[in-house]
Amino acid sequence: MTQQSYIRLWLERSERFQLEVELALNTQGITAVFGESGCGKTTLLRCIAGLDKAVGKVNINGNTWQDEGVCLAPYQRSIGYVFQQANLFPHLTVKGNLNYARTRAKKKIAQEQVDHLIDLTDIRPLLNASAAELSGGEAQRVAIVRALMTEPDILLMDEPLASLDSTRKDSILDYLNRLKRALSIPVLYVTHSLEEVSRIAGDVILMEKGRVVQHGAVTNVFSSLTTDKLLGKDASVILEGRITDIEHAWQLADLQFDGGTLKINSLCLEQGQFARARILAKDISVSLSYHSDSSFLNQLQAQIQDMSDDGSQGYVTLKLKVGDSFLLAHITRYSCQRLNLQIGQRVWANIKTVAII
Ligand SMILES: Nc1ncnc2c1ncn2[C@@H]1O[C@H](COP(=O)(O)OP(=O)(O)OP(=O)(O)O)[C@@H](O)[C@H]1O
């Protein structure tokens, strides 16, 4: 039976940087580790893997890797690690690379599971190719399967797509989405990309200066005013729901979420599928009434739940409640005053379809 994982770590690298985190991870699903450069994302992964020596406790799926009097060496920790570069053995074929990992594993993964992973990541046609001949995206898919050859208790991925172009990133994100449903272990996924977080992560850990400032479901974390302050102009919320209608002639789709229906671009979407939309706070405007003569396809009834203005940005952030979901809107202080916006007030949130990512 899989159990929740618990991590409490403290490490002082220098006067400039200390890692101090306490986390309980879900038993499965992808948790993105997000934060600005130098906040400690890689250090966190390295400490879990035992590559950097932190003080504290690491318990993964009920197995204690580190605690008072216990500190397993990195090779004793059941980890799959995927880095920015695939680091395959170039003199071996893809199959050779996978077999090498499999024979060195303490737990022998069943052949049918290997086949399943190979099919999920579509690398069967590459099995006899030399690793040296693979494209970056192909090599990274092989590296992901290789990391899973040991049947790890946790998969650590450190910016696995950072060295790939956007088309390759896109296809690997699709593979990761397929894979995550088949994995029953937690995955920690370090990234700088909000798009990657939005595409694959269920939860997110937001780090700042070695500490966890937010941790939870992406929909909750990104709609919080704390996150808004941290992300500034990149602040955005993620809405999730089902595609209930597609108007092919207009290339528009209806995304039904907890709070209403959003018209989004229908590209690559199918009726009935689960989908997410990311909306930047700067792409939402508010009005006091509904405008039938507007080009906004999305005018949603909302209530101002909270607002913040730290005085440094020139805009006010409104946290808007739309049904059971939340939006963030950046509007100028001038507009806020002109409309006399107050917490609790009912407004319309206006979102251009073309601005939804
Ligand atoms: N080997 C090391 N010795 C001393 N300090 C280090 C070492 N490695 C990293 N650091 C410092 O630890 C801090 C956290 O680094 P880390 O690489 O974990 O950040 P990060 O969030 O992963 O950054 P990035 O997004 O740029 O990869 C930084 O201040 C960095 O300078």
XYZ file of C-alpha atoms and ligand atoms in Angstrom:
388
model
C 0.000 0.000 0.000
C 1.368 3.436 -0.856
C 1.468 6.006 1.909
C 1.896 9.721 2.051
C 5.452 10.966 1.914
C 6.871 13.408 4.424
C 9.936 15.603 4.061
C 11.459 17.984 6.608
C 14.876 19.288 5.686
C 17.281 21.951 6.799
C 20.541 22.798 5.095
C 22.796 25.822 5.363
C 24.810 26.224 2.191
C 26.175 29.628 3.018
C 25.162 32.789 4.844
C 23.317 33.655 1.660
C 21.255 30.473 1.353
C 19.521 28.098 3.732
C 17.014 25.445 2.755
C 14.227 24.974 5.286
C 11.258 22.954 4.097
C 8.501 20.776 5.492
C 6.255 18.959 3.042
C 3.684 16.196 2.942
C 3.427 14.864 -0.594
C 0.481 13.152 -2.226
C 0.939 9.455 -2.869
C 0.833 10.022 -6.616
C 0.548 12.695 -9.262
C 2.916 15.389 -10.435
C 3.855 18.153 -8.024
C 5.618 21.041 -9.722
C 8.414 22.763 -7.804
C 8.354 26.345 -8.927
C 10.190 29.496 -7.956
C 12.748 31.985 -9.151
C 16.312 31.040 -9.954
C 18.349 30.258 -6.839
C 15.345 29.651 -4.550
C 16.499 26.087 -3.850
C 14.493 23.812 -6.162
C 17.450 21.662 -7.233
C 18.846 21.655 -3.690
C 15.534 20.285 -2.421
C 15.656 17.412 -4.934
C 19.316 16.714 -4.201
C 18.623 16.577 -0.444
C 15.746 14.123 -0.969
C 18.089 12.002 -3.093
C 20.776 12.185 -0.404
C 23.215 13.871 -2.814
C 23.374 16.908 -0.527
C 23.479 16.328 3.202
C 20.646 18.110 4.955
C 19.440 17.625 8.515
C 15.928 16.291 8.984
C 13.577 13.571 7.917
C 12.761 11.980 4.584
C 10.040 9.372 4.541
C 8.880 8.278 1.099
C 5.876 5.980 0.741
C 6.348 4.780 4.289
C 10.094 4.107 3.928
C 12.391 6.134 6.148
C 15.439 7.244 4.211
C 16.552 9.785 6.726
C 15.764 10.520 10.362
C 17.615 10.732 13.646
C 20.307 8.047 13.455
C 19.322 6.996 9.910
C 20.754 8.329 6.674
C 20.624 6.072 3.639
C 23.237 6.620 0.953
C 21.886 7.895 -2.399
C 22.152 4.435 -4.013
C 20.025 2.954 -1.198
C 17.174 5.392 -1.873
C 14.601 4.136 -4.343
C 14.642 7.124 -6.700
C 14.203 7.777 -10.392
C 16.049 10.964 -11.372
C 15.641 12.778 -14.683
C 17.878 15.753 -15.372
C 17.939 18.537 -17.958
C 20.174 16.381 -20.164
C 19.247 12.754 -20.849
C 22.824 11.506 -20.140
C 22.317 8.188 -21.953
C 25.286 5.944 -22.720
C 26.064 6.990 -26.307
C 27.797 3.707 -27.208
C 24.678 1.677 -26.350
C 21.365 1.354 -28.146
C 18.181 2.553 -26.503
C 17.420 -1.040 -25.523
C 20.967 -1.356 -24.165
C 20.492 1.725 -22.013
C 17.205 0.409 -20.623
C 18.608 -3.082 -20.018
C 21.619 -1.637 -18.238
C 19.352 0.283 -15.847
C 17.143 -2.757 -15.366
C 19.957 -5.154 -14.547
C 21.429 -2.733 -12.006
C 18.067 -2.235 -10.277
C 17.515 -3.853 -6.898
C 13.847 -4.457 -7.707
C 13.273 -6.128 -11.070
C 10.493 -4.421 -12.940
C 8.214 -6.892 -14.776
C 8.666 -7.091 -18.567
C 5.023 -6.232 -19.147
C 5.479 -3.033 -17.167
C 8.557 -2.215 -19.239
C 6.491 -2.769 -22.401
C 3.756 -0.545 -21.026
C 6.224 2.287 -20.335
C 7.785 1.863 -23.780
C 4.361 2.136 -25.401
C 3.211 5.059 -23.265
C 6.249 7.072 -24.285
C 6.236 5.784 -27.867
C 9.888 4.726 -27.888
C 9.374 1.219 -29.331
C 10.515 2.320 -32.826
C 13.716 3.647 -31.244
C 14.747 0.542 -29.292
C 17.463 -0.549 -31.715
C 18.726 2.939 -32.467
C 22.016 4.113 -31.067
C 21.490 6.530 -28.168
C 23.967 8.885 -29.850
C 21.591 9.315 -32.807
C 18.512 10.395 -30.851
C 17.026 13.866 -30.918
C 16.872 15.718 -27.601
C 13.181 14.926 -27.174
C 13.608 11.241 -28.008
C 16.563 10.938 -25.647
C 14.572 12.554 -22.861
C 11.692 10.109 -23.355
C 14.188 7.251 -23.050
C 15.693 8.881 -19.941
C 12.238 9.000 -18.351
C 11.618 5.301 -19.018
C 15.138 4.465 -17.813
C 14.459 6.303 -14.546
C 11.367 4.163 -14.022
C 13.231 0.853 -14.657
C 14.081 0.575 -10.960
C 10.415 0.847 -9.906
C 11.313 3.874 -7.769
C 9.252 5.117 -4.832
C 9.547 8.681 -6.131
C 10.452 10.261 -9.465
C 12.518 13.459 -9.320
C 12.612 15.530 -12.505
C 14.846 18.589 -12.649
C 13.856 20.834 -15.561
C 13.636 17.842 -17.915
C 12.425 19.962 -20.820
C 14.724 22.957 -20.388
C 17.015 22.023 -23.263
C 14.226 21.266 -25.767
C 12.486 23.457 -28.336
C 8.796 24.223 -27.907
C 7.502 21.508 -30.286
C 9.478 18.807 -28.504
C 8.438 20.195 -25.121
C 4.857 20.020 -26.221
C 5.007 16.376 -27.214
C 6.842 15.326 -24.031
C 4.213 17.110 -21.952
C 1.613 14.937 -23.684
C 3.637 11.819 -22.873
C 4.028 12.912 -19.254
C 0.289 13.401 -19.000
C -0.248 9.832 -20.203
C 2.466 8.526 -17.929
C 1.253 10.221 -14.771
C -1.999 8.253 -14.907
C -0.026 5.010 -15.025
C 2.324 5.890 -12.150
C 1.407 5.240 -8.555
C 4.306 7.217 -7.090
C 4.811 10.909 -6.369
C 6.660 12.924 -9.004
C 8.496 16.126 -8.107
C 8.974 18.203 -11.227
C 11.207 21.294 -11.142
C 10.391 23.904 -13.735
C 10.546 27.621 -14.490
C 7.638 27.359 -16.880
C 4.114 28.235 -15.813
C 2.914 26.576 -18.988
C 4.452 23.267 -17.898
C 2.907 23.624 -14.444
C -0.476 24.295 -15.988
C -0.204 21.404 -18.446
C 0.855 18.565 -16.152
C 0.902 19.371 -12.439
C -1.873 18.573 -9.992
C -0.108 20.276 -7.107
C 2.557 22.927 -6.919
C 5.203 23.842 -4.375
C 6.085 27.492 -4.617
C 9.514 28.261 -3.198
C 11.199 31.485 -2.223
C 14.647 31.857 -0.644
C 14.894 28.215 0.402
C 11.416 28.048 1.907
C 8.047 26.768 0.788
C 5.667 29.704 0.592
C 2.702 27.886 -0.937
C 1.886 24.196 -1.470
C -1.354 22.736 -2.738
C -3.556 22.188 -5.755
C -2.504 24.410 -8.666
C -5.999 25.917 -8.875
C -5.767 27.072 -5.238
C -2.132 28.138 -5.162
C -2.298 30.274 -8.286
C -5.473 32.060 -7.222
C -3.978 33.205 -3.927
C -2.904 36.788 -3.351
C 0.404 35.570 -1.889
C 1.228 33.884 -5.186
C 0.033 36.944 -7.068
C 2.545 39.074 -5.206
C 5.330 36.619 -5.911
C 4.622 36.285 -9.624
C 3.842 39.954 -10.317
C 3.009 40.471 -13.980
C 3.061 36.693 -14.611
C 0.288 36.084 -12.058
C -2.370 33.845 -13.540
C -5.042 31.408 -12.469
C -5.735 27.924 -13.762
C -9.329 26.872 -14.321
C -10.134 23.246 -15.001
C -13.212 21.479 -16.235
C -14.743 19.598 -19.168
C -15.204 20.579 -22.775
C -18.969 20.522 -23.216
C -19.294 21.947 -26.710
C -17.145 22.659 -29.736
C -18.166 25.082 -32.468
C -15.892 23.968 -35.280
C -16.894 26.791 -37.606
C -15.610 29.354 -35.107
C -12.859 27.230 -33.593
C -14.372 27.809 -30.195
C -14.938 25.419 -27.309
C -16.949 25.678 -24.093
C -14.982 24.810 -20.985
C -17.388 24.132 -18.149
C -15.753 24.803 -14.789
C -16.995 25.209 -11.197
C -18.456 28.628 -11.733
C -19.618 28.798 -15.302
C -18.573 28.310 -18.866
C -15.569 29.798 -20.548
C -15.254 30.184 -24.301
C -11.758 29.142 -25.307
C -9.927 28.316 -28.523
C -10.903 24.799 -29.614
C -7.536 23.889 -31.136
C -6.599 20.270 -30.238
C -9.622 19.878 -27.948
C -12.254 17.171 -28.039
C -15.768 17.128 -26.713
C -15.972 15.665 -23.202
C -12.267 15.880 -22.437
C -10.793 17.326 -19.262
C -9.071 20.628 -20.014
C -7.388 23.520 -18.303
C -7.214 27.182 -19.139
C -4.629 29.595 -17.792
C -5.655 33.202 -17.589
C -3.203 35.980 -16.821
C -4.408 38.482 -14.240
C -3.479 41.317 -16.597
C -5.885 39.884 -19.222
C -8.969 40.286 -17.054
C -10.914 43.524 -16.822
C -13.950 44.258 -14.681
C -17.106 46.221 -15.327
C -20.135 47.045 -13.225
C -22.590 45.863 -15.865
C -22.884 43.335 -18.664
C -21.991 44.732 -22.101
C -23.887 43.153 -24.952
C -22.036 45.320 -27.460
C -18.605 44.134 -26.411
C -16.237 41.760 -28.228
C -15.541 39.945 -24.935
C -16.910 36.417 -25.344
C -16.424 35.796 -21.661
C -18.295 38.032 -19.282
C -18.636 36.193 -16.002
C -20.580 37.290 -12.951
C -18.193 37.610 -10.058
C -17.878 38.917 -6.549
C -14.808 40.743 -5.255
C -13.568 38.476 -2.493
C -10.387 40.283 -1.661
C -8.094 42.946 -3.026
C -4.485 43.927 -2.542
C -2.362 46.883 -3.443
C 1.149 46.924 -2.077
C 1.729 50.341 -3.629
C 4.745 49.226 -5.654
C 3.126 47.980 -8.862
C 0.723 50.704 -9.973
C -2.100 48.190 -10.099
C -4.560 46.661 -7.698
C -5.119 42.895 -7.628
C -8.717 41.804 -7.280
C -9.492 38.266 -6.205
C -12.803 37.444 -7.845
C -15.106 34.605 -6.855
C -16.895 33.046 -9.799
C -19.081 30.234 -8.504
C -16.659 27.954 -6.653
C -13.653 29.170 -8.640
C -11.417 32.189 -8.392
C -9.881 34.642 -10.824
C -7.254 37.309 -10.275
C -7.518 40.620 -12.096
C -4.920 43.377 -12.275
C -6.507 46.742 -12.802
C -5.082 50.222 -12.418
C -5.474 51.964 -9.091
C -7.161 54.728 -11.044
C -9.876 52.357 -12.399
C -10.353 50.830 -8.981
C -11.054 54.252 -7.529
C -13.147 55.462 -10.477
C -15.437 52.394 -10.198
C -15.291 52.631 -6.399
C -14.632 48.893 -6.153
C -15.104 47.320 -2.729
C -14.719 43.873 -1.222
C -18.050 42.017 -1.493
C -19.191 43.995 -4.543
C -20.669 42.142 -7.542
C -18.959 42.827 -10.852
C -18.496 41.280 -14.279
C -15.145 39.734 -15.105
C -14.313 40.158 -18.780
C -11.849 37.879 -20.526
C -10.862 37.840 -24.184
C -10.924 34.328 -25.578
C -7.688 34.914 -27.471
C -5.934 35.814 -24.210
C -6.667 32.417 -22.641
C -3.712 30.058 -22.760
N 27.380 23.358 -4.559
C 26.963 24.509 -4.016
N 27.679 25.146 -3.078
C 27.258 26.292 -2.511
N 26.109 26.903 -2.845
C 25.373 26.331 -3.781
C 25.752 25.108 -4.427
N 24.784 24.768 -5.323
C 23.858 25.745 -5.253
N 24.198 26.669 -4.326
C 23.420 27.844 -3.945
O 22.217 27.354 -3.353
C 21.135 28.187 -3.727
C 20.031 27.338 -4.335
O 20.499 26.779 -5.537
P 19.598 25.816 -6.413
O 20.433 25.334 -7.549
O 18.989 24.809 -5.524
O 18.455 26.823 -6.919
P 17.354 26.596 -8.040
O 16.087 27.139 -7.498
O 17.346 25.173 -8.477
O 17.917 27.535 -9.180
P 17.751 27.462 -10.784
O 16.290 27.623 -11.039
O 18.564 28.600 -11.259
O 18.267 26.122 -11.230
C 21.679 29.252 -4.655
O 21.912 30.411 -3.893
C 22.985 28.669 -5.128
O 23.908 29.689 -5.410
